PDB file of C-alpha atoms and ligand atoms in Angstrom:
ATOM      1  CA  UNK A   1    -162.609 -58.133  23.775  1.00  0.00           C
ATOM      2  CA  UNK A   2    -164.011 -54.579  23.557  1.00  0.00           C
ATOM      3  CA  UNK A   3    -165.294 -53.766  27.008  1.00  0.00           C
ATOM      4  CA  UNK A   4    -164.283 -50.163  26.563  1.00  0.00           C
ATOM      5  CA  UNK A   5    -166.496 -49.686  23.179  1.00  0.00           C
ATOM      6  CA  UNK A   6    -169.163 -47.033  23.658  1.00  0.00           C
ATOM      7  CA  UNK A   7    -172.261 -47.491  21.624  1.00  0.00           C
ATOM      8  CA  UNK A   8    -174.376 -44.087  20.629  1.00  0.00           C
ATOM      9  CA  UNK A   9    -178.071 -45.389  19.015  1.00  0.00           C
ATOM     10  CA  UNK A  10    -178.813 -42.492  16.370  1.00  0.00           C
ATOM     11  CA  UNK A  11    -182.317 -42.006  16.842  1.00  0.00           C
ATOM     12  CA  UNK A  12    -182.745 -40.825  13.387  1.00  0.00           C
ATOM     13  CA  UNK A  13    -183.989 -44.642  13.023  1.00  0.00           C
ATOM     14  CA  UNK A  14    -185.887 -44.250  15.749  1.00  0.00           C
ATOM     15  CA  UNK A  15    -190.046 -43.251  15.661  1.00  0.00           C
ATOM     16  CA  UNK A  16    -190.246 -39.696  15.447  1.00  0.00           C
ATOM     17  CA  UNK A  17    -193.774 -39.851  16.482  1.00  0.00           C
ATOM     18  CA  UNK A  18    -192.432 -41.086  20.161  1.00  0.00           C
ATOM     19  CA  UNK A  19    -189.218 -40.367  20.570  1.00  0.00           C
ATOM     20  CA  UNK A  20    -189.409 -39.708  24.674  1.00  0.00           C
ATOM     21  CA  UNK A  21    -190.208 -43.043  24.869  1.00  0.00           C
ATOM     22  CA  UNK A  22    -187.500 -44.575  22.463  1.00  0.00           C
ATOM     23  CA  UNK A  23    -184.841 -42.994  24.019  1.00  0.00           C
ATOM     24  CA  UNK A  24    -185.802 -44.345  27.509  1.00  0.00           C
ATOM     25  CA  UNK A  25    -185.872 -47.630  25.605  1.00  0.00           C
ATOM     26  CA  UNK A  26    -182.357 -47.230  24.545  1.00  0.00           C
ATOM     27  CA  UNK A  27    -181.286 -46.116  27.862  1.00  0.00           C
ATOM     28  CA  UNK A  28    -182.888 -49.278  29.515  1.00  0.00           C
ATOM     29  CA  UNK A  29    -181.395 -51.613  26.395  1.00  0.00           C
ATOM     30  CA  UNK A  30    -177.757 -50.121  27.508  1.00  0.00           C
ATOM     31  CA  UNK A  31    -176.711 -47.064  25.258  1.00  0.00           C
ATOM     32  CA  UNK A  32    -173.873 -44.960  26.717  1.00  0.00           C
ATOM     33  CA  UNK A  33    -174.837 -42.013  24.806  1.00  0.00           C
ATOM     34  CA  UNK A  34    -177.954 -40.939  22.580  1.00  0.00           C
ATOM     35  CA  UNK A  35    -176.457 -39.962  19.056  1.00  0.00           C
ATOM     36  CA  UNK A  36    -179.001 -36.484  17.622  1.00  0.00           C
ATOM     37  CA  UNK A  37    -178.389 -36.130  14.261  1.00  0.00           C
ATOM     38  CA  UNK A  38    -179.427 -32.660  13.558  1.00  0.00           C
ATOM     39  CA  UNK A  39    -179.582 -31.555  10.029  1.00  0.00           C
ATOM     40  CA  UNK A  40    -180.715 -27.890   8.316  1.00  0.00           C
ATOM     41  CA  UNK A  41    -181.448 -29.547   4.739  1.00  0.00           C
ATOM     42  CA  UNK A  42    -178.907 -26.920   2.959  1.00  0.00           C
ATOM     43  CA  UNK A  43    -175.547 -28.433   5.017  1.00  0.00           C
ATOM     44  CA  UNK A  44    -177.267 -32.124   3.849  1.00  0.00           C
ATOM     45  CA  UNK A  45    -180.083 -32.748   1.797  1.00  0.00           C
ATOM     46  CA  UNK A  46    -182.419 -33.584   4.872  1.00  0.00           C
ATOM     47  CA  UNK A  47    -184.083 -32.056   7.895  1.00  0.00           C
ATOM     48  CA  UNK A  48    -184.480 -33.613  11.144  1.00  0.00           C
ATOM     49  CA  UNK A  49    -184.902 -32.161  14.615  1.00  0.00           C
ATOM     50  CA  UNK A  50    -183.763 -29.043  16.687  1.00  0.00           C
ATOM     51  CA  UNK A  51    -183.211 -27.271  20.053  1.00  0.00           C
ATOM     52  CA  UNK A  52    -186.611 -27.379  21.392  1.00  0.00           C
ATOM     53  CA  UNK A  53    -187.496 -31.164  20.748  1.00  0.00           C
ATOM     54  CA  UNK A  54    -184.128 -31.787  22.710  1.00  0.00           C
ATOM     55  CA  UNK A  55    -185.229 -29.434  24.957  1.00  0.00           C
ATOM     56  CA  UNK A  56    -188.118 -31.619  25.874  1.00  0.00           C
ATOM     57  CA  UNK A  57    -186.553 -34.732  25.411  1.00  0.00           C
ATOM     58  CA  UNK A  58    -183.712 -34.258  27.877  1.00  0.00           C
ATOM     59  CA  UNK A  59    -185.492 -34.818  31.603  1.00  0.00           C
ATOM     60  CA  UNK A  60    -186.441 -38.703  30.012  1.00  0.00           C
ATOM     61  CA  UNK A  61    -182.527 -39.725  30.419  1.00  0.00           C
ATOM     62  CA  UNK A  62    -179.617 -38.928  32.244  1.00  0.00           C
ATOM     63  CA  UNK A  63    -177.332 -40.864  29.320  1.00  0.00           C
ATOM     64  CA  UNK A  64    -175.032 -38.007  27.303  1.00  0.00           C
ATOM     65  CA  UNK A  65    -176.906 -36.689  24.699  1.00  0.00           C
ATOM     66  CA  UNK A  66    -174.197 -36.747  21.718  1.00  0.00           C
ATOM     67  CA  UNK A  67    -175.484 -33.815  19.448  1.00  0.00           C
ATOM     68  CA  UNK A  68    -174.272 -34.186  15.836  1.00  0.00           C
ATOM     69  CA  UNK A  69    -175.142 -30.538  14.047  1.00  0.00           C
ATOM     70  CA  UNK A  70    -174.874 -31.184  10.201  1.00  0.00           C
ATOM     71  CA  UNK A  71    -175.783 -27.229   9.851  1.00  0.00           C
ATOM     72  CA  UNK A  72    -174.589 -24.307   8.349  1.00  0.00           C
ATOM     73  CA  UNK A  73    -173.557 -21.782   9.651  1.00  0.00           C
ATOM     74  CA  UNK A  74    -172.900 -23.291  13.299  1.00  0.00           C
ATOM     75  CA  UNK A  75    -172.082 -20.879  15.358  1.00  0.00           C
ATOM     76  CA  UNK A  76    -175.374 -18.690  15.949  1.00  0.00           C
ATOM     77  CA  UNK A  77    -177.061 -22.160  17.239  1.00  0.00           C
ATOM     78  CA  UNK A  78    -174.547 -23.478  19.566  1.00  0.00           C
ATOM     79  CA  UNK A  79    -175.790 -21.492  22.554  1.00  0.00           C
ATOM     80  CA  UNK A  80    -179.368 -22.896  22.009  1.00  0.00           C
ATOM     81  CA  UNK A  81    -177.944 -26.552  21.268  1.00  0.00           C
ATOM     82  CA  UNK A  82    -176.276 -25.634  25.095  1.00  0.00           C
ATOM     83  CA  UNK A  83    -178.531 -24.743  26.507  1.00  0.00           C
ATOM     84  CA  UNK A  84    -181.328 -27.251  25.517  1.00  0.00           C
ATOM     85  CA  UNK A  85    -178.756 -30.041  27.362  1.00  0.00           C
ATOM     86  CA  UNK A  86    -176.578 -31.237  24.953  1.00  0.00           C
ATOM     87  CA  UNK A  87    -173.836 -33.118  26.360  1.00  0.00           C
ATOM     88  CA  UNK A  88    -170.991 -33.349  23.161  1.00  0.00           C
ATOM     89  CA  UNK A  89    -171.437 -30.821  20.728  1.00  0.00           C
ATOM     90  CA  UNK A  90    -169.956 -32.212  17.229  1.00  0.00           C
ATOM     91  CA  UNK A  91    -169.697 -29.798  14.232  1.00  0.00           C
ATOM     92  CA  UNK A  92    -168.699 -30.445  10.857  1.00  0.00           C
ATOM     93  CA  UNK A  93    -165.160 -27.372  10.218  1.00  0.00           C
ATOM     94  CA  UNK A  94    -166.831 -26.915   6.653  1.00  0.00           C
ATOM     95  CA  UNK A  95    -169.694 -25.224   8.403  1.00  0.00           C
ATOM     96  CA  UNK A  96    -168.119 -22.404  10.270  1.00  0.00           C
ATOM     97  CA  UNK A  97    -165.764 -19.509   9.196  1.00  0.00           C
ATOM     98  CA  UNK A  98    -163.496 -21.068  12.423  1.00  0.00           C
ATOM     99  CA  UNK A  99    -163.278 -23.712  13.762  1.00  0.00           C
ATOM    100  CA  UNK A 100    -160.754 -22.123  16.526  1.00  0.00           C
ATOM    101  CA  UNK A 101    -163.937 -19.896  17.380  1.00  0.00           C
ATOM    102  CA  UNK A 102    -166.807 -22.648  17.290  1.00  0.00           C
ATOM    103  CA  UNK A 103    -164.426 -25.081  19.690  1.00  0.00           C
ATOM    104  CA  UNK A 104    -164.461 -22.016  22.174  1.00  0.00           C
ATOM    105  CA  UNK A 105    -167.902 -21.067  21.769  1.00  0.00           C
ATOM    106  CA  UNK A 106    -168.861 -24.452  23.174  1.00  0.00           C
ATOM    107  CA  UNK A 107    -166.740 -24.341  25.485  1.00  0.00           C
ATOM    108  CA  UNK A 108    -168.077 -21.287  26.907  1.00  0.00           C
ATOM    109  CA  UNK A 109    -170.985 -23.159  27.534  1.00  0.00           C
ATOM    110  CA  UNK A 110    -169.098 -26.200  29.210  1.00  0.00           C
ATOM    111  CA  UNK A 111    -169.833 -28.836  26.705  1.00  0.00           C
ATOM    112  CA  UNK A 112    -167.629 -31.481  25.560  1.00  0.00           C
ATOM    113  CA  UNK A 113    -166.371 -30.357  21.821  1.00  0.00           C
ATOM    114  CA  UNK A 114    -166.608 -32.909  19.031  1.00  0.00           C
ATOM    115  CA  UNK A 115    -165.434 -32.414  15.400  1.00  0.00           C
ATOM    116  CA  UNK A 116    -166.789 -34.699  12.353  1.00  0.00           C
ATOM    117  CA  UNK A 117    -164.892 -35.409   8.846  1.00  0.00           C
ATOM    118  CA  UNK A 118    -166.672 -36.422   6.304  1.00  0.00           C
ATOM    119  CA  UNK A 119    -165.918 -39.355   4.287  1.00  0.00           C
ATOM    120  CA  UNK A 120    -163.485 -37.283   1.411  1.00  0.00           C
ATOM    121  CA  UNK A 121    -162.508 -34.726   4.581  1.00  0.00           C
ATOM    122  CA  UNK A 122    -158.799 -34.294   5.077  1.00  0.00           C
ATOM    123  CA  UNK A 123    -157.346 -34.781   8.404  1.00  0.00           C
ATOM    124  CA  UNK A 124    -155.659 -31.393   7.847  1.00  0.00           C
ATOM    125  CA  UNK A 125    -158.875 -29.578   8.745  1.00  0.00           C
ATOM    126  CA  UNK A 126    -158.452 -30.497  12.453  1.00  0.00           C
ATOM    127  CA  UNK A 127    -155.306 -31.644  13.031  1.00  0.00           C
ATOM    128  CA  UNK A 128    -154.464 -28.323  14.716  1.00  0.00           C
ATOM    129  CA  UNK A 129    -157.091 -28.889  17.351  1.00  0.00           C
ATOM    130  CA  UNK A 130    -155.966 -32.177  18.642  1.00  0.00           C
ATOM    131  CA  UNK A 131    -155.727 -30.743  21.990  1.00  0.00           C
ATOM    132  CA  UNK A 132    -158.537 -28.883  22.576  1.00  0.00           C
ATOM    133  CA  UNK A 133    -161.192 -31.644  21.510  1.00  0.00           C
ATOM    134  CA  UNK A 134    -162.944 -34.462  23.233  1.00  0.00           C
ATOM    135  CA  UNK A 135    -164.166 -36.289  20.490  1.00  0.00           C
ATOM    136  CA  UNK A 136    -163.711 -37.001  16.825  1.00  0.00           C
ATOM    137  CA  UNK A 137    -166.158 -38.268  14.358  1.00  0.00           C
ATOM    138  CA  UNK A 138    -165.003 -40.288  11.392  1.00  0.00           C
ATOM    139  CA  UNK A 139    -168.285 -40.050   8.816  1.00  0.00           C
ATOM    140  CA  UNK A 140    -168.459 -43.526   6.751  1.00  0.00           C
ATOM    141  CA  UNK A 141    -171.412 -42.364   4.750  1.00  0.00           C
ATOM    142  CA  UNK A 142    -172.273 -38.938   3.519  1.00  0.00           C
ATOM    143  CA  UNK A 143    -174.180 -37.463   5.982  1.00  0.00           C
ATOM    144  CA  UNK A 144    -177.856 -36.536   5.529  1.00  0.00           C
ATOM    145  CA  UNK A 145    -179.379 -40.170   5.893  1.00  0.00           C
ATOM    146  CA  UNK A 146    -180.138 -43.498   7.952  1.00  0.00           C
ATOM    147  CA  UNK A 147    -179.305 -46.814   6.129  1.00  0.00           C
ATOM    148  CA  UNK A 148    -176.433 -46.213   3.676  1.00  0.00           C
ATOM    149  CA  UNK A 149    -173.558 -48.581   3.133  1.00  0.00           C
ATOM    150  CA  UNK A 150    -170.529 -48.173   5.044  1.00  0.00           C
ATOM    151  CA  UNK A 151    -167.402 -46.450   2.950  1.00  0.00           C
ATOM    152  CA  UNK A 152    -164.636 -48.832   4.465  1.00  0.00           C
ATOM    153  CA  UNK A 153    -162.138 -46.259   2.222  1.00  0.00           C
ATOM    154  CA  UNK A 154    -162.661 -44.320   5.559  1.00  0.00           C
ATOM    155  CA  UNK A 155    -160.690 -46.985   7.524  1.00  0.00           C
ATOM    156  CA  UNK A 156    -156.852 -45.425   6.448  1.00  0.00           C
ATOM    157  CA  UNK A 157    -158.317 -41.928   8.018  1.00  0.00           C
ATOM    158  CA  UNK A 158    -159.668 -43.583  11.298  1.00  0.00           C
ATOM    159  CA  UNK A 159    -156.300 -45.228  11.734  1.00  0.00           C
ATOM    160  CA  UNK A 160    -153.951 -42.642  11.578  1.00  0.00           C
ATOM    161  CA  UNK A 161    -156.533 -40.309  13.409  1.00  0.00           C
ATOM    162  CA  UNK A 162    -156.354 -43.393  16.141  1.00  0.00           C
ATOM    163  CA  UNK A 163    -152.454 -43.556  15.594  1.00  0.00           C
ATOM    164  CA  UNK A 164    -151.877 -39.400  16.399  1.00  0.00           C
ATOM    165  CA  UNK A 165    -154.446 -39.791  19.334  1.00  0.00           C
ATOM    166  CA  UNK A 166    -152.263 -42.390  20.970  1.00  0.00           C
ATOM    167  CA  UNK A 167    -148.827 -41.381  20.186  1.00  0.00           C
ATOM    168  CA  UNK A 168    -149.775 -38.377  21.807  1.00  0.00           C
ATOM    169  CA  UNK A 169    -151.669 -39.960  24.679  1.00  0.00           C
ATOM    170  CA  UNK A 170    -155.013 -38.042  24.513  1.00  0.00           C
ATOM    171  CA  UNK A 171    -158.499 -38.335  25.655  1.00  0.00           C
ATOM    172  CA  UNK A 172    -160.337 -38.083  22.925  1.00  0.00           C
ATOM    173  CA  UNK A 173    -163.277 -40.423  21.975  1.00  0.00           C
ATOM    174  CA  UNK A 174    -162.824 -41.760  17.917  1.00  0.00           C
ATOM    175  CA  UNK A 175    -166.394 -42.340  16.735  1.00  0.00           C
ATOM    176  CA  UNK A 176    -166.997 -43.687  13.688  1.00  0.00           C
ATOM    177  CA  UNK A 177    -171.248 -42.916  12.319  1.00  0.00           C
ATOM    178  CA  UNK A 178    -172.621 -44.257   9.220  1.00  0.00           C
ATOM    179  CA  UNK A 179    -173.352 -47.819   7.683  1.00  0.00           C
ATOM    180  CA  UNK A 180    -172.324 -49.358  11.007  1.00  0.00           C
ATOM    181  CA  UNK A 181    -173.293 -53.088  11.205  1.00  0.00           C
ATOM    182  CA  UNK A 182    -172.768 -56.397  12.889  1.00  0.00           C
ATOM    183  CA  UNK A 183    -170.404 -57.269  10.021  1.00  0.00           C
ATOM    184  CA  UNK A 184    -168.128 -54.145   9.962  1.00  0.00           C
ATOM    185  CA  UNK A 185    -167.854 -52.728  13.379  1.00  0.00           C
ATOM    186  CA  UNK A 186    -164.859 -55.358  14.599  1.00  0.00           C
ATOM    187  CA  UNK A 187    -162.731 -53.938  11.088  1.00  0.00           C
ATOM    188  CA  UNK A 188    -164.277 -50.104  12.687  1.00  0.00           C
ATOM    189  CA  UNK A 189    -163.000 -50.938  16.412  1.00  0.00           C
ATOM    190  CA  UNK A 190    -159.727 -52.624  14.992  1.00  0.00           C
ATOM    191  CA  UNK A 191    -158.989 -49.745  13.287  1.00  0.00           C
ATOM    192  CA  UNK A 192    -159.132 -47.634  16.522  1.00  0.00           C
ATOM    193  CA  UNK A 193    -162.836 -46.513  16.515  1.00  0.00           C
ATOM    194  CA  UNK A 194    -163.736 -46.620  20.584  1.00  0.00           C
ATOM    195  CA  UNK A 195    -167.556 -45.194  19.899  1.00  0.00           C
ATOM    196  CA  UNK A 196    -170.179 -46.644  17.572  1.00  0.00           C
ATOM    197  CA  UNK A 197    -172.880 -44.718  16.145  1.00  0.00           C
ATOM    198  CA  UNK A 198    -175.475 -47.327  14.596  1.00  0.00           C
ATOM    199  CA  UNK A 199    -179.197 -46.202  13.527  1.00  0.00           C
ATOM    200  CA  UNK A 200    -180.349 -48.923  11.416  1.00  0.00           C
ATOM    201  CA  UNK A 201    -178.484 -51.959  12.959  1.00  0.00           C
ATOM    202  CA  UNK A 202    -180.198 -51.507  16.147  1.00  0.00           C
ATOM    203  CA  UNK A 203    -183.551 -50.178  15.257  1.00  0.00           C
ATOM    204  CA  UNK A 204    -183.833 -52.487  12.742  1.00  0.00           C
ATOM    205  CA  UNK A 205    -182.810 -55.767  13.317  1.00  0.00           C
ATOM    206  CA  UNK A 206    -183.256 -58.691  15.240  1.00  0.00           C
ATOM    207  CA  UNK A 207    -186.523 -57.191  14.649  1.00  0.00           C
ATOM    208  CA  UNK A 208    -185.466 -54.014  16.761  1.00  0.00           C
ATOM    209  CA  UNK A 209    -184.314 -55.873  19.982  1.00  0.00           C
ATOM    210  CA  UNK A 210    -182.778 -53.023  21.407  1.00  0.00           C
ATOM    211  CA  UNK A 211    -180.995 -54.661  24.137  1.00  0.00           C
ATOM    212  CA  UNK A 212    -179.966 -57.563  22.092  1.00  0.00           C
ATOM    213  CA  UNK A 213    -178.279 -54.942  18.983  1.00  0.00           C
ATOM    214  CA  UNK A 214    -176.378 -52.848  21.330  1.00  0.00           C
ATOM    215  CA  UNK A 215    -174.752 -55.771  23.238  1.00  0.00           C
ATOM    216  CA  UNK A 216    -173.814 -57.507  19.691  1.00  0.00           C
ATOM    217  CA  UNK A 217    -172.073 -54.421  18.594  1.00  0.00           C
ATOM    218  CA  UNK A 218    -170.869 -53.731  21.608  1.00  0.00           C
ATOM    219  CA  UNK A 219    -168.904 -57.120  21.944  1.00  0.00           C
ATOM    220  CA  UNK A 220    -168.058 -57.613  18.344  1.00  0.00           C
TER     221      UNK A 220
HETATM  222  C1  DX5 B 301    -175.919 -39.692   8.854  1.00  0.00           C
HETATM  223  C2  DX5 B 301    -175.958 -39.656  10.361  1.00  0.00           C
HETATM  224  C3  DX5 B 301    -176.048 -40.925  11.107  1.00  0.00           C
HETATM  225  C4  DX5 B 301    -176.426 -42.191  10.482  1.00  0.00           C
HETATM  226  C5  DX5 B 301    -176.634 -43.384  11.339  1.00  0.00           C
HETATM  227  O1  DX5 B 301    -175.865 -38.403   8.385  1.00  0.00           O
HETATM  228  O2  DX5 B 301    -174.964 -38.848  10.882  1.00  0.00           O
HETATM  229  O3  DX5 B 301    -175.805 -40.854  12.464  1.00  0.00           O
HETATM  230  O4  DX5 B 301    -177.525 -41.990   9.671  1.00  0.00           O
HETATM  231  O5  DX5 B 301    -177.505 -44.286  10.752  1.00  0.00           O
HETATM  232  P1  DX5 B 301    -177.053 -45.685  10.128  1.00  0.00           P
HETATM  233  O6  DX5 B 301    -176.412 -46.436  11.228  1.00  0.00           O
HETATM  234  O7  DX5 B 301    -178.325 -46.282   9.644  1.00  0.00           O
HETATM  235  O8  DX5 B 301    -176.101 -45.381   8.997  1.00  0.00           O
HETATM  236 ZN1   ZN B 302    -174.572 -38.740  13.110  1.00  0.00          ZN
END
């Protein structure tokens, strides 16, 4: 039973061409967050969306908008990322000089602070920052695209990031994003995972039944 499992749509599945309206699909269809993948094409080989579209797409949902910045440098775009109403601001520690001054820098702007390792980062990039985080996010692909197989060699990370979280009794949400599907997310949420990012799986199939997607993962 998995009544406590979050589920965050990436809309980078979604059509770009109406994405107001597929995000107040996804909010009607159950989401507890929306999942913006945000990428510069030079921190990943693809370019997506940025401030201003979330700017404008924010008054269409009151769900948490769970930003996901694959950009480089970071820090000179938080305050617009802010201020355009993210809710979780996730950064990849590769992509700023420090990541000590990028966790405070969103806090400044009262946003929840995410960090994201990808699939062959260490856990010795943010182990330091344990406290001062409210989410994690475990890559199982290599970030820049919708649609690529899950990397279950992720699974040893997610569990001993799961393991630290609870012997030290925090609050910090363990997402895992990439290759997510109806097969795979039990071995993702049994290996402590408590969010699921999914962009194909519930665009895609069940010829994109929303609703019908989210709950499967959801009580996988
Ligand atoms: C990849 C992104 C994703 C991912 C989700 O860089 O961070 O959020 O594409 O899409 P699926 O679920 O299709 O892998
Ligand atoms: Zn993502």
């Amino acid at each position: 039973m998995s009544s406590n499992i979050k589920i965050s749509p990436s809309i980078l599945s979604a059509d770009f061409g109406k994405l107001g309206e597929e995000i107040v699909s996804l909010d009607k269809a159950g989401a507890d967050y929306i999942h913006v993948d945000v990428m510069d094409g030079h921190f990943v080989p693809n370019i997506t969306i940025g401030p201003e579209i979330i700017k404008k797409l924010r008054p269409v949902t009151n769900k948490t908008f769970d930003v996901h910045l694959m950009i480089k440098p970071v820090d000179k775009y938080i305050k617009d990322f802010a201020e355009a109403g993210a809710d979780i601001i996730t950064f990849h520690p590769e992509a700023t000089p420090s990541t000590k001054e990028t966790i405070k820098l969103i806090k400044k702007f009262n946003k929840k602070v995410g960090i994201s390792l990808k699939p062959k980062s260490d856990i010795g990039l943010i182990d330091k920052y344990f406290d001062e985080i409210d989410l994690i996010l475990i890559m199982s692909v290599e970030p820049g695209f919708a649609g690529q197989k899950f990397m279950p060699q992720v699974l040893p990370k997610l569990k001993k990031i799961k393991e630290i979280i609870t012997n030290r009794n925090l609050e910090i949400d363990l997402e895992i994003d990439g290759g997510i599907n109806f097969e795979n997310c039990k071995t993702a949420i049994d290996a402590g995972a408590n969010v699921l990012v999914s962009g194909s799986t519930i665009f895609k199939k069940n010829n994109g039944d929303l609703k019908k997607n989210i709950s499967l993962l959801r009580s996988s």
